[in-house]
XYZ file of C-alpha atoms in Angstrom:
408
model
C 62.984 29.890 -0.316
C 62.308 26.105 -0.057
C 62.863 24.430 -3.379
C 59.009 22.824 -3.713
C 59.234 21.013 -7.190
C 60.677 17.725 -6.351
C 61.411 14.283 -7.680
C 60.326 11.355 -5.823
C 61.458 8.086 -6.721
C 58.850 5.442 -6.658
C 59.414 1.800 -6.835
C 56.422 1.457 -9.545
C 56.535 4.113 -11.915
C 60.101 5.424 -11.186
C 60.792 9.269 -10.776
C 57.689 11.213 -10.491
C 57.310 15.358 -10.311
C 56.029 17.412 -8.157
C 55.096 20.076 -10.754
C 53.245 22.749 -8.516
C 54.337 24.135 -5.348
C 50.492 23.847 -3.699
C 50.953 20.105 -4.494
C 54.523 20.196 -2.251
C 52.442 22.144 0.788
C 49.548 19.145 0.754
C 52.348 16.194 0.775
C 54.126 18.113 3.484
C 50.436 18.496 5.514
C 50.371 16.503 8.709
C 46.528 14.617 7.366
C 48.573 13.734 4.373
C 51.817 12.490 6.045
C 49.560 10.146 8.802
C 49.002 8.035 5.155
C 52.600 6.947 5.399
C 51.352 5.084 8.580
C 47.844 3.337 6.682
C 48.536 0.291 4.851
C 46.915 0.181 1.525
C 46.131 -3.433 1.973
C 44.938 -3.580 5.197
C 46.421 -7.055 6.582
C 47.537 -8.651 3.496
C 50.944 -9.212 3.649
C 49.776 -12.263 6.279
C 49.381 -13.305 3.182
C 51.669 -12.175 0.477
C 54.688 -10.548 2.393
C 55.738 -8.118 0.692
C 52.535 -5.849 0.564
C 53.263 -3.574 3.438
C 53.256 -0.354 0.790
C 50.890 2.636 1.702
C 48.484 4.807 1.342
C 51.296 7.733 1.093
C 52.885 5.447 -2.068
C 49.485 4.893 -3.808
C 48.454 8.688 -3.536
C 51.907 10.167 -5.099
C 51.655 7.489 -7.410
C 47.996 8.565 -8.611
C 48.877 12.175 -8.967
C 51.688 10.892 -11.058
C 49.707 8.708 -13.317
C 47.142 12.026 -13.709
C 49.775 14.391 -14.809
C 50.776 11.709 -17.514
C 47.159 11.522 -18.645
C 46.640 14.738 -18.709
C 49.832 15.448 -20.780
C 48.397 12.478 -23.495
C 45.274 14.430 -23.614
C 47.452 17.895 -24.542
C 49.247 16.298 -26.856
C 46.119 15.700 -28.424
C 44.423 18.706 -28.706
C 42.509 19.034 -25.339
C 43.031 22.099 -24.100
C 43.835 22.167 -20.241
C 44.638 25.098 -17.952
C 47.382 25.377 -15.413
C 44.739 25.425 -13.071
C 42.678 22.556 -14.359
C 45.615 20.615 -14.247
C 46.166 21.631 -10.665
C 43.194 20.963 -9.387
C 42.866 17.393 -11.079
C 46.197 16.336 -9.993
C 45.453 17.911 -6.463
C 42.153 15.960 -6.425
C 43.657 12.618 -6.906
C 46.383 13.198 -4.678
C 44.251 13.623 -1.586
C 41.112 11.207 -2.797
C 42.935 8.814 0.505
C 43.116 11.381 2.701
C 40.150 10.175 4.963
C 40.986 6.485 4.894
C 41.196 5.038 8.351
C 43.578 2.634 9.743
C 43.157 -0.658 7.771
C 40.884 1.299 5.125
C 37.903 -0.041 4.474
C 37.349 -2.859 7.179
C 37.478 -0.255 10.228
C 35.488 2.459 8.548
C 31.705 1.228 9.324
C 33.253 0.415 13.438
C 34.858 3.615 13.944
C 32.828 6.548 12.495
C 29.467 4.520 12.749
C 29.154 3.648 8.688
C 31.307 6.728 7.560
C 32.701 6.538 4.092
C 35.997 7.277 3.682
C 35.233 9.628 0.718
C 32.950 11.754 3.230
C 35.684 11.695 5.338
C 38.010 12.692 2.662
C 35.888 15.562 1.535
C 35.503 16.793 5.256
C 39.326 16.972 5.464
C 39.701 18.629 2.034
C 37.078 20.925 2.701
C 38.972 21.838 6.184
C 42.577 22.155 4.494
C 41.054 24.628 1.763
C 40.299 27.094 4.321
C 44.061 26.610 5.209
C 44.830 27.300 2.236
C 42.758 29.931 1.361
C 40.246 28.264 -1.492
C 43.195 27.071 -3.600
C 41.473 23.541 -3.402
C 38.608 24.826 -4.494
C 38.678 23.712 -7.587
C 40.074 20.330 -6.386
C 37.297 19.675 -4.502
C 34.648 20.416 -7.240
C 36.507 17.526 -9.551
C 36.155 15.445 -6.254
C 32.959 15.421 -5.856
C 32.359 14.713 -9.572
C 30.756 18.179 -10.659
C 33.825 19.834 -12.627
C 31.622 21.216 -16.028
C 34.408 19.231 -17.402
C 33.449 15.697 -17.295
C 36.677 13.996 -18.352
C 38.246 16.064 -14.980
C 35.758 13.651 -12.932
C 35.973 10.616 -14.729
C 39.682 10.547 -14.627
C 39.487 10.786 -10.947
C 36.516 8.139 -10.385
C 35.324 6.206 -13.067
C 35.789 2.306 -14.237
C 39.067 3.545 -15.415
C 40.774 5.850 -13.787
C 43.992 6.562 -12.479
C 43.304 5.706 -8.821
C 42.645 2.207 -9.994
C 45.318 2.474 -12.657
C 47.529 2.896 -9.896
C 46.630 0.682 -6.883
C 46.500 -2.648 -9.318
C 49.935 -1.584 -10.602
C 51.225 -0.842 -7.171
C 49.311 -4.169 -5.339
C 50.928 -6.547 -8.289
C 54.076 -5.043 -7.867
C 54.193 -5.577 -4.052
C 51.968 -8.651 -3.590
C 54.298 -10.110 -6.505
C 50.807 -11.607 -7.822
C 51.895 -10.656 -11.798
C 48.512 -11.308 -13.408
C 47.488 -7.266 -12.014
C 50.565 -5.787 -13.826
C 48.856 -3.615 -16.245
C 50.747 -1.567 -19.043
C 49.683 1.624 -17.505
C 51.231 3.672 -20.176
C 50.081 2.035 -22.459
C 46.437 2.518 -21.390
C 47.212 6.262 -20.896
C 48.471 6.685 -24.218
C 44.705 5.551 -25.757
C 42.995 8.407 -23.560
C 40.775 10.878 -25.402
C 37.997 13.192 -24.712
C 35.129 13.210 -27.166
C 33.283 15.906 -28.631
C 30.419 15.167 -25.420
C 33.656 16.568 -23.295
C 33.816 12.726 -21.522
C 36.717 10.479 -21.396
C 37.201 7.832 -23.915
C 39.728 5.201 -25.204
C 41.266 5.020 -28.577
C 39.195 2.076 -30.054
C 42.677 0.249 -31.267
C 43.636 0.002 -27.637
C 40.544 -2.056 -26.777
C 42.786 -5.018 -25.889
C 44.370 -3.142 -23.481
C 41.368 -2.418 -21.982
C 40.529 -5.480 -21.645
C 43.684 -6.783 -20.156
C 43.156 -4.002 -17.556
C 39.873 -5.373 -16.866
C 40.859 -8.761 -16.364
C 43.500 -7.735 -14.689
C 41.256 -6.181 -11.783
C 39.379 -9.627 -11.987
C 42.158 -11.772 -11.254
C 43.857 -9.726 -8.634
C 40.335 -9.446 -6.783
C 39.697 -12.951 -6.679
C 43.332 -13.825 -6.412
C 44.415 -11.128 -3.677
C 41.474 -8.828 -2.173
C 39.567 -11.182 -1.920
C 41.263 -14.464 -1.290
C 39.901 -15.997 1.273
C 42.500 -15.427 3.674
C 42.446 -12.056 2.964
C 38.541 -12.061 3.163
C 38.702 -13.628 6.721
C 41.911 -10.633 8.108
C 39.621 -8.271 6.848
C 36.688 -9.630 8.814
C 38.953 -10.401 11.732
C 39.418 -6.721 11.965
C 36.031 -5.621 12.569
C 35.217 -8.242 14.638
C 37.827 -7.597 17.110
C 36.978 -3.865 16.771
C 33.265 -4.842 17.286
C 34.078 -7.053 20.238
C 36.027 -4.262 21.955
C 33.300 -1.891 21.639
C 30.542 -4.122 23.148
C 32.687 -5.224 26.270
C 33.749 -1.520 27.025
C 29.583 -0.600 26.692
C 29.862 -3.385 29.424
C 31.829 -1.776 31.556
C 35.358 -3.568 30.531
C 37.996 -1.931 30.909
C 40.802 -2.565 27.866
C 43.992 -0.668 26.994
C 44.283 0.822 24.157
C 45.548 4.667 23.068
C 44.473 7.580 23.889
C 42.543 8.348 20.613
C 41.359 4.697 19.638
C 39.791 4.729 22.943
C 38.142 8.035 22.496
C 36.172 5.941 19.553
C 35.788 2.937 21.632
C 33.936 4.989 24.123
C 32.079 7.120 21.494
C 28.259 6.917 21.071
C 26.593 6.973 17.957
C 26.550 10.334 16.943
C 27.350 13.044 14.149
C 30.736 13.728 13.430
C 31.994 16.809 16.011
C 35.443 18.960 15.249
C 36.666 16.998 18.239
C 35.723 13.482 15.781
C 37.472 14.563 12.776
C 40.386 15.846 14.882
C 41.172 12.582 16.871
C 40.790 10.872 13.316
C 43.328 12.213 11.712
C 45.527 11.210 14.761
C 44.732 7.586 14.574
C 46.922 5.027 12.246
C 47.267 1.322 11.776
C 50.107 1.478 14.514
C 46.930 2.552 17.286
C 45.164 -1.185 16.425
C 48.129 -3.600 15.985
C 49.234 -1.933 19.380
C 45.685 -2.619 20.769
C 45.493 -6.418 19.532
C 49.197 -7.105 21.009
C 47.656 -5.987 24.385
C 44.236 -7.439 24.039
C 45.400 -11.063 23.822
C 45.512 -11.403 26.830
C 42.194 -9.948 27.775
C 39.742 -11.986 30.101
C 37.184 -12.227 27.533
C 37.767 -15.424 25.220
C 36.808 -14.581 22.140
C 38.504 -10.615 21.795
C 41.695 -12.653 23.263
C 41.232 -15.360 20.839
C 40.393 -13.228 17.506
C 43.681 -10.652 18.558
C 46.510 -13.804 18.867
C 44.580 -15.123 15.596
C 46.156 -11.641 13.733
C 48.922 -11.027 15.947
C 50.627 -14.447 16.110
C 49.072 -15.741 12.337
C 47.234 -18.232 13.961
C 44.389 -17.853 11.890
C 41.269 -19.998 11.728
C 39.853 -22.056 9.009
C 38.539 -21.816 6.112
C 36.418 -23.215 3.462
C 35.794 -21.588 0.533
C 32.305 -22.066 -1.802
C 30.365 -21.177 -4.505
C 27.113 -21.755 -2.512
C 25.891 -20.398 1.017
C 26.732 -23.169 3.535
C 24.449 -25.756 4.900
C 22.881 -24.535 8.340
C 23.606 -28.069 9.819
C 26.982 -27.877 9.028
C 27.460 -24.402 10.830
C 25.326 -25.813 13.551
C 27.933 -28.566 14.063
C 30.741 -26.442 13.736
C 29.843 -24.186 16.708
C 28.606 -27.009 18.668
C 32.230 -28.505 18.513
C 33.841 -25.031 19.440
C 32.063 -25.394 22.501
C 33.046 -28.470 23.362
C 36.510 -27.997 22.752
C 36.901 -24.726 24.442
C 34.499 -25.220 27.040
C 32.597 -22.251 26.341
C 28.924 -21.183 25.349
C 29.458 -18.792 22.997
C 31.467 -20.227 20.278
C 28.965 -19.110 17.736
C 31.113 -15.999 18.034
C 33.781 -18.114 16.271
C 32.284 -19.536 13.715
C 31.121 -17.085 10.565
C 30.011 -17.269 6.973
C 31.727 -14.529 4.601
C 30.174 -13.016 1.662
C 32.546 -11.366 -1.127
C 30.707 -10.803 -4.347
C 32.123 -8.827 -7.433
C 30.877 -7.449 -11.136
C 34.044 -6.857 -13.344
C 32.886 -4.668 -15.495
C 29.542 -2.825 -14.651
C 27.567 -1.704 -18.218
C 25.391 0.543 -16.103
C 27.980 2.453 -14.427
C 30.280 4.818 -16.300
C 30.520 2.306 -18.917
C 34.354 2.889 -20.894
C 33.334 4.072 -24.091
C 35.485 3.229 -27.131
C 36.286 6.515 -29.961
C 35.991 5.574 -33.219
C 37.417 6.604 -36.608
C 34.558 8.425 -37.515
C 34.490 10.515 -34.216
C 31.521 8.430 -32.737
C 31.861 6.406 -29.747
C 30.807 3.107 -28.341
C 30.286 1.301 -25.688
C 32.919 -1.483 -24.575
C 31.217 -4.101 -24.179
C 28.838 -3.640 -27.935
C 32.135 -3.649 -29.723
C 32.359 -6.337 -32.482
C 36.227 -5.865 -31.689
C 35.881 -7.115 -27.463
C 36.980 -10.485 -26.557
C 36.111 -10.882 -23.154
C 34.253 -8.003 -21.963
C 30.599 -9.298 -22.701
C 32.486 -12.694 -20.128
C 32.755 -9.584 -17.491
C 29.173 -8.216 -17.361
C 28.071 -10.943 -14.593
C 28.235 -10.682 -10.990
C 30.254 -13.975 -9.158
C 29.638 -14.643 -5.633
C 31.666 -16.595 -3.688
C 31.208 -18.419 0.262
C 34.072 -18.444 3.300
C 33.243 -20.439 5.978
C 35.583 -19.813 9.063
C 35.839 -21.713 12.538
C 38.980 -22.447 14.556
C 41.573 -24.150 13.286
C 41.802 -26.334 16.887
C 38.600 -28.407 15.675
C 39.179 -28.866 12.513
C 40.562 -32.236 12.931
C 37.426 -33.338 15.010
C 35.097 -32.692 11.828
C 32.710 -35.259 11.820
């Protein structure tokens, strides 16, 4: 009899348990195993080196950070079954499992505007009949309609333990230290009010808060920096490119299953779809841009030795869309230099805009002495939260690097 109930040792949060033997049987699944080959951060460490950690890291590390919430909560009073506990812990630990290679930037190219959470659901819903409805349960949390509504907020809410998690994990690995949030420390406020939804502890609003600002910084600061922006946008365009000069008849290399969605019309999702899918990993694209740069076509050529060799191209960031004229010039220049008449493929505006802290959405309510709860943001008490209610917007301008110094 295999000894299930490990310990894993995790840079982040140190040893964490495997405290069900159904939890053992998931990590051990080949869909769940491919995550060890899926960044978490896409291309990122072109930018900060050291964030090459994965999806496989982030998920234990999730399912970790929900069995310590869910331990606060007992401590205090909530009662929780062995199998709630399963299935919340199960839920979080395969809430990845349908992220494609480079997460989010490849999603809309190869599944024609899948979301990774439909994929995810797809997969869970296909390794439940494998293991004969024990994910039931799992999957219900999932999809947000436990009866429980602390079970589904703890999953996916403004403050949950996915997000607890990947800020932790991207600090720790990007080395940016303005994400290192006490995560404990937030777990420790947890609460469920008499409504049977998750709240904080109203003395650890300032943790809250840090937490919040936390996510601010390292989005502005690391997902979205603007080299980061432009990798990301790199990615699909290469994918994009590939597509429309195989519908051309091109003929490119690439593996056996990244062709098969290269080639693949817009369609619905077959068995045959889903299957491929969960054979394809980052390694099937960084082998595909090594070999395309030194394709025929100029721009798929150019964009792949832009990733592969971090050449990348410029880029100018703003808090305003950019002039027309000046992207007018800029491809106009392009080509010139390269002698080419489609250097408007070249030349983009990007677009990242964020809201902190959304009042609308699943606000984070704060519990009170008194047993009554209130919003975040209407506490006397917050600091910066009523800063965090506004959406910022911010402009990337990209062109080659080879013309910037012939800017007029």
């Amino acid at each position: 009899m295999q000894n299930k109930l490990k310990i894993i040792n995790d840079p982040v949060h140190g040893f964490i348990k495997i405290p069900h033997e159904i939890l053992f049987d998931i990590i051990e699944h080949p869909y769940f195993q491919r995550l060890r080959r899926i960044g978490q951060t896409g291309l990122l460490n072109l930018i900060f080196p050291g964030a090459t950690h994965t999806r496989f890291h982030h998920a234990l590390g999730a399912m970790h950070l929900m069995f310590t919430a869910l331990e606060t909560l007992k401590q205090k009073g909530v009662k929780i079954s062995e199998e709630e506990e399963k299935g919340a812990m199960l839920a979080i630990l395969m809430h990845d499992i349908g992220h494609g290679p480079f997460s989010h930037a490849l999603e809309s190219m190869l599944m024609d505007d899948w979301h990774h959470e439909k994929l995810s659901l797809l997969l869970m819903n296909k390794l439940n009949e494998e293991f004969n409805g024990e994910l039931s349960m799992a999957i219900e949390m999932f999809q947000g309609q436990y009866h429980r509504k602390f079970f589904n907020q703890l999953i996916s809410s403004q403050l949950d333990v996915d997000r607890l998690d990947y800020l932790k994990r991207d600090s720790f690995f990007t080395g940016v230290s303005e994400g290192n949030i006490n995560t404990q420390r937030i777990i420790s406020m947890m609460n469920v009010c008499e409504e049977g939804e998750l709240v904080v502890d109203a003395k650890g609003i300032y943790s809250i808060e840090n937490f919040l600002t936390a996510r601010m910084f390292m989005y502005w600061q690391v997902y979205y920096h603007k080299t980061s922006a432009l990798a990301e946008f790199l990615l699909v365009k290469i994918l994009e490119r590939a597509k429309y000069l195989i519908s051309q008849g091109t003929e490119l290399p690439a593996t056996e299953n990244l062709k098969y969605f290269l080639y693949r019309g817009k369609s619905t999702a077959t068995d045959e779809d889903i299957e491929r899918f969960t054979r394809l990993d980052d390694n099937d694209v960084i082998q595909a841009m090594k070999e395309w740069q030194n394709s025929e076509d100029f721009v798929l050529s150019y964009w792949c030795k832009s990733v592969i060799q971090r050449n990348l191209p410029k880029t100018i960031i703003s808090t305003h869309p950019f002039d027309k004229n000046i992207i007018e010039e800029k491809i106009k220049i392009t080509n010139e230099f390269f002698g080419i008449d489609n250097g408007k493929e070249l030349v983009h505006e990007i677009k990242r805009k964020l809201l902190p802290y959304d009042t609308e959405r699943q606000p984070i309510y704060l519990l009170q002495k008194n047993g009554k709860r209130m919003k975040l943001h209407e506490s006397e008490d917050q600091l910066l939260s009523g800063l965090m209610v506004n959406k910022t917007t911010r402009y990337i301008l990209m062109f080659p690097r080879d013309i910037s110094h012939l800017d007029s």
